[in-house]
Amino acid sequence: MYKIDKINAREILDSRGNPTVEVEIIAKKNGIFGGRKIKAWSSVPSGASTGDFEAVELRDGGERFGGKGVLKAVENIEKKITPEILGMDVLDLQRIEKKMLELDGTENKSNLGANAILAVSMAVTRLGAIAQGQKLYQYIADLAKTPRQDLGVPGPYFNIINGGRHAGNKIAFQEFMISPNLGNFSDDYRAGAEIYHKLKAKIKKELGGAGTLLGDEGGFAPDNFQRAEEALDFIMASIADAGYEGKVDIALDVAASEFFENGKYNLGFKMENDDWKTSDEMVRYYLDLIEKYPIKSIEDPFDQSDFEAFAKIKAEAEKKGVQIVADDLTVTNPERIKKAIENKSANALLLKLNQIGSIGESIEAFKLAKSDGWKVMVSHRSGETTDDFIADFAVGVGAEQIKSGAPARGERVCKYNRLLTIEKNLKS
Ligand code: PGA
Ligand code: ZN
């Protein structure tokens, strides 16, 4: 049995240059041959278009890092969590998480911070895998009771044009994604990268070099585009240029909460002139886009509290084989997922570990979504680290889909690269 022996926590920077939490946990084998040590590491991501109902990411406030320091979360790991879980068996994730949740004592983890709890939770999961001599995805599959024959690599969604809160340009929608359908991950990954490069060349030629500047998730963020259609036309042309016509689905993350005010949506929220739309006008707009482009997935088409508007578009979209993904609406929270199921508001879940803040609850969220036949898309955050945990998590629980930004930039591709290795392992 490996027992938790030491926890080192520290403040590091994420891909946007903001502080986040990293931990390293060391566990020691007991018994007469005692002394053998194992260690595991983890770091947590951070969102920008954060949902109001997410678990709380504890930030220090004050002057340091513009108030975004995480020294309190680090101190909570060292002074509050560590003394309680020292000596516990690394295979006892459930007990360790329960202890942390009790210690926190709040609904939204605002006491210890979801960033503190999740970092420990992820590192303990990794230690469990090491202790069992398993790959991380196999160990997660055991935790989630995923049948071995269901293990496969999820379909990737590459975010190649960035807008919304993730870019300084004028476009309201946050993410324009491509999902190649070539039958296996490595080919999909290659197609994603090839299309990305064709898109870059096209933007450079037609809009000038400045158009190829990147948004937070590694997609291009040309200032010239004002409407979603312009971005979609460039993407469709790049798919054709790369030779993949008819083999690539389009997905949108509208992140509509970011431009919702007083019951209306302002598509011009980053432009000089406002462009207000009612919910019904937005429904018509989405259906029109679905007609014109091979869109197969729309995430957060409406505000994070509007279960009814979600239900309206879901009913229409479903008939056309288009999935409606709930992100800010459900925030990986079992209670909110239940509400979305009752209201028939979505048929796919965006699953972000740090929205709920522990591995056990993330698995619970996954199962709940599955109980109503939803698809699940495991997701990174716009502020990321080089931790590739979500790749193993997505495979282990048996998620059909994953998004980790563009097929470019280290913090994005480390997840996709890990999936290449897993794909190979699963084949052998
Ligand atoms: P976020 O964006 O990490 O900034 O919240 C990702 C998303 O909305 O899916
Ligand atoms: Zn989203």
mmCIF file of C-alpha atoms and ligand atoms in Angstrom, residues 49 174-175 253 255 299-300 327-328 350 352 403, ligand 2:
data_model
loop_
_atom_site.group_PDB
_atom_site.id
_atom_site.type_symbol
_atom_site.label_atom_id
_atom_site.label_comp_id
_atom_site.label_asym_id
_atom_site.label_seq_id
_atom_site.Cartn_x
_atom_site.Cartn_y
_atom_site.Cartn_z
ATOM 1 C CA SER A 49 -15.835 32.851 -20.155
ATOM 2 C CA GLN A 174 -16.278 32.366 -29.124
ATOM 3 C CA GLU A 175 -15.172 29.235 -31.001
ATOM 4 C CA ASP A 253 -19.198 27.421 -29.111
ATOM 5 C CA ALA A 255 -20.674 31.228 -25.276
ATOM 6 C CA GLU A 299 -22.471 24.854 -27.574
ATOM 7 C CA ASP A 300 -24.017 27.443 -25.259
ATOM 8 C CA ASP A 327 -21.360 24.237 -20.889
ATOM 9 C CA ASP A 328 -22.119 27.370 -18.811
ATOM 10 C CA LEU A 350 -19.318 19.830 -21.969
ATOM 11 C CA LYS A 352 -14.631 20.535 -17.502
ATOM 12 C CA LYS A 403 -11.888 19.736 -27.344
HETATM 13 ZN ZN ZN B 2 -18.028 26.797 -23.812
#
